[in-house]
């Protein structure tokens, strides 16, 4: 028989990071330990000097964490990965590791709120300049590049407006300029988008979202393509210290086994929800990469393997209509975060993107009536029925007969 690599995303999601099964537990155990004993003084010395591979101390590496890191690296097509205490820890660690005083970073203007304020307000304290641009406009990225631009930071689809940036075009542009491209792939997961295929240098994720998928862990990960970057980032992470603990790693790794199935269902459900909303008279417009009305639909078709589980829309009634709708949902939970099995609904202007301030929000096209739904894997007819009653009545109904969100 021909050699077969067993490297399809569905198979990797179940098996990657686990290793061969012979005489091993099918599920990697939770190594709930801070430290690892050396056989003798020579082994301790060899491990510290890097002459021997092995575990020393859990901030520097732990088998349960390593199994998760190997799984995500395999799914992204990377060489290695570094699990961090949160998505923000991963983003912060990656940026600080790749930038230094005097450098400049070009960043998507539609990014996760705290990423935007990290780049705009915190990095500047260390002499790192930033320009926020609409990265769905490749020409705007070209125009923002400066001689000292070292990193182009992209989130696509962007949060929460779901604008799509052309990864291939931006990577070519950045590389010709000598800059690295870091992509936040949280909204897609490696099942729906693999930024390395388009030339990205580093991929970051909030593991909290689709990768874990069960809304019970906060975590993040940095995925790299080169041994050199891995070694550098491992050292920086070891010094910054924001590592993911073994138990959280175990849970995320467990979540990943159903990632391919979950992503397929998220896409199917979100497509139906987006189509439903698009024809609703109370809705001014809907943004969803699976709708032909999406301004970058063609770019999405090229680089994404599915439109994802997030739908954003604007209500005709603006802020007040948004508030009313959110008080009227009965199945969808009014909560930030996304990518879990349960549907969540939220209002970016007053919640996730409040820290950006009104000017930055306007620049990122976050209007007052914008509502974002993370469409879960429930029966889609139930999700649509909930949105329908919430849009129709717009009045506060707080009792849900299954008692879920009472
Ligand atoms: C949630 C999120 C983050 C931050 O992740 P945390 O785990 O909450 O720190 C970063 N980027 C995107 C796109 C996110 O959705």
PDB file of C-alpha atoms in Angstrom, residues 68 186 189 205-219 248-263 266 337-344 374-378:
ATOM      1  CA  UNK A  68      -1.575  20.440  23.301  1.00  0.00           C
ATOM      2  CA  UNK A 186      -9.021  32.900  16.560  1.00  0.00           C
ATOM      3  CA  UNK A 189      -9.495  28.051  13.896  1.00  0.00           C
ATOM      4  CA  UNK A 205      -5.023  32.099  18.919  1.00  0.00           C
ATOM      5  CA  UNK A 206      -7.206  32.655  21.879  1.00  0.00           C
ATOM      6  CA  UNK A 207      -7.672  29.017  22.901  1.00  0.00           C
ATOM      7  CA  UNK A 208     -10.605  30.297  24.959  1.00  0.00           C
ATOM      8  CA  UNK A 209     -12.744  30.420  21.815  1.00  0.00           C
ATOM      9  CA  UNK A 210     -13.226  27.780  19.105  1.00  0.00           C
ATOM     10  CA  UNK A 211     -10.159  25.636  19.846  1.00  0.00           C
ATOM     11  CA  UNK A 212     -11.358  24.764  23.331  1.00  0.00           C
ATOM     12  CA  UNK A 213     -14.962  25.311  22.320  1.00  0.00           C
ATOM     13  CA  UNK A 214     -16.610  24.665  25.671  1.00  0.00           C
ATOM     14  CA  UNK A 215     -16.385  28.055  27.389  1.00  0.00           C
ATOM     15  CA  UNK A 216     -14.571  26.634  30.425  1.00  0.00           C
ATOM     16  CA  UNK A 217     -10.934  27.669  29.871  1.00  0.00           C
ATOM     17  CA  UNK A 218      -9.032  30.917  29.276  1.00  0.00           C
ATOM     18  CA  UNK A 219      -5.898  30.263  27.234  1.00  0.00           C
ATOM     19  CA  UNK A 248      -6.262  23.875  31.176  1.00  0.00           C
ATOM     20  CA  UNK A 249      -4.037  22.300  28.517  1.00  0.00           C
ATOM     21  CA  UNK A 250      -5.741  18.957  29.052  1.00  0.00           C
ATOM     22  CA  UNK A 251      -9.196  20.504  28.644  1.00  0.00           C
ATOM     23  CA  UNK A 252      -8.278  22.407  25.473  1.00  0.00           C
ATOM     24  CA  UNK A 253      -6.665  19.314  23.961  1.00  0.00           C
ATOM     25  CA  UNK A 254      -9.849  17.396  24.724  1.00  0.00           C
ATOM     26  CA  UNK A 255     -11.923  20.155  23.107  1.00  0.00           C
ATOM     27  CA  UNK A 256      -9.824  20.020  19.948  1.00  0.00           C
ATOM     28  CA  UNK A 257     -10.851  16.417  19.261  1.00  0.00           C
ATOM     29  CA  UNK A 258     -14.274  17.657  18.152  1.00  0.00           C
ATOM     30  CA  UNK A 259     -13.000  20.860  16.518  1.00  0.00           C
ATOM     31  CA  UNK A 260     -13.612  19.753  12.912  1.00  0.00           C
ATOM     32  CA  UNK A 261     -17.163  18.622  13.695  1.00  0.00           C
ATOM     33  CA  UNK A 262     -17.939  21.722  15.702  1.00  0.00           C
ATOM     34  CA  UNK A 263     -16.613  24.102  13.042  1.00  0.00           C
ATOM     35  CA  UNK A 266     -20.943  26.467  13.501  1.00  0.00           C
ATOM     36  CA  UNK A 337     -16.505  35.670  24.356  1.00  0.00           C
ATOM     37  CA  UNK A 338     -17.318  33.407  21.421  1.00  0.00           C
ATOM     38  CA  UNK A 339     -16.617  30.072  19.836  1.00  0.00           C
ATOM     39  CA  UNK A 340     -18.287  27.872  22.424  1.00  0.00           C
ATOM     40  CA  UNK A 341     -20.985  25.291  21.796  1.00  0.00           C
ATOM     41  CA  UNK A 342     -23.623  27.677  23.171  1.00  0.00           C
ATOM     42  CA  UNK A 343     -24.884  30.741  21.271  1.00  0.00           C
ATOM     43  CA  UNK A 344     -23.768  34.051  22.777  1.00  0.00           C
ATOM     44  CA  UNK A 374     -21.452  33.718  18.240  1.00  0.00           C
ATOM     45  CA  UNK A 375     -23.697  31.070  16.749  1.00  0.00           C
ATOM     46  CA  UNK A 376     -23.505  27.850  18.747  1.00  0.00           C
ATOM     47  CA  UNK A 377     -24.127  24.254  17.769  1.00  0.00           C
ATOM     48  CA  UNK A 378     -27.702  24.054  19.085  1.00  0.00           C
TER      49      UNK A 378
END
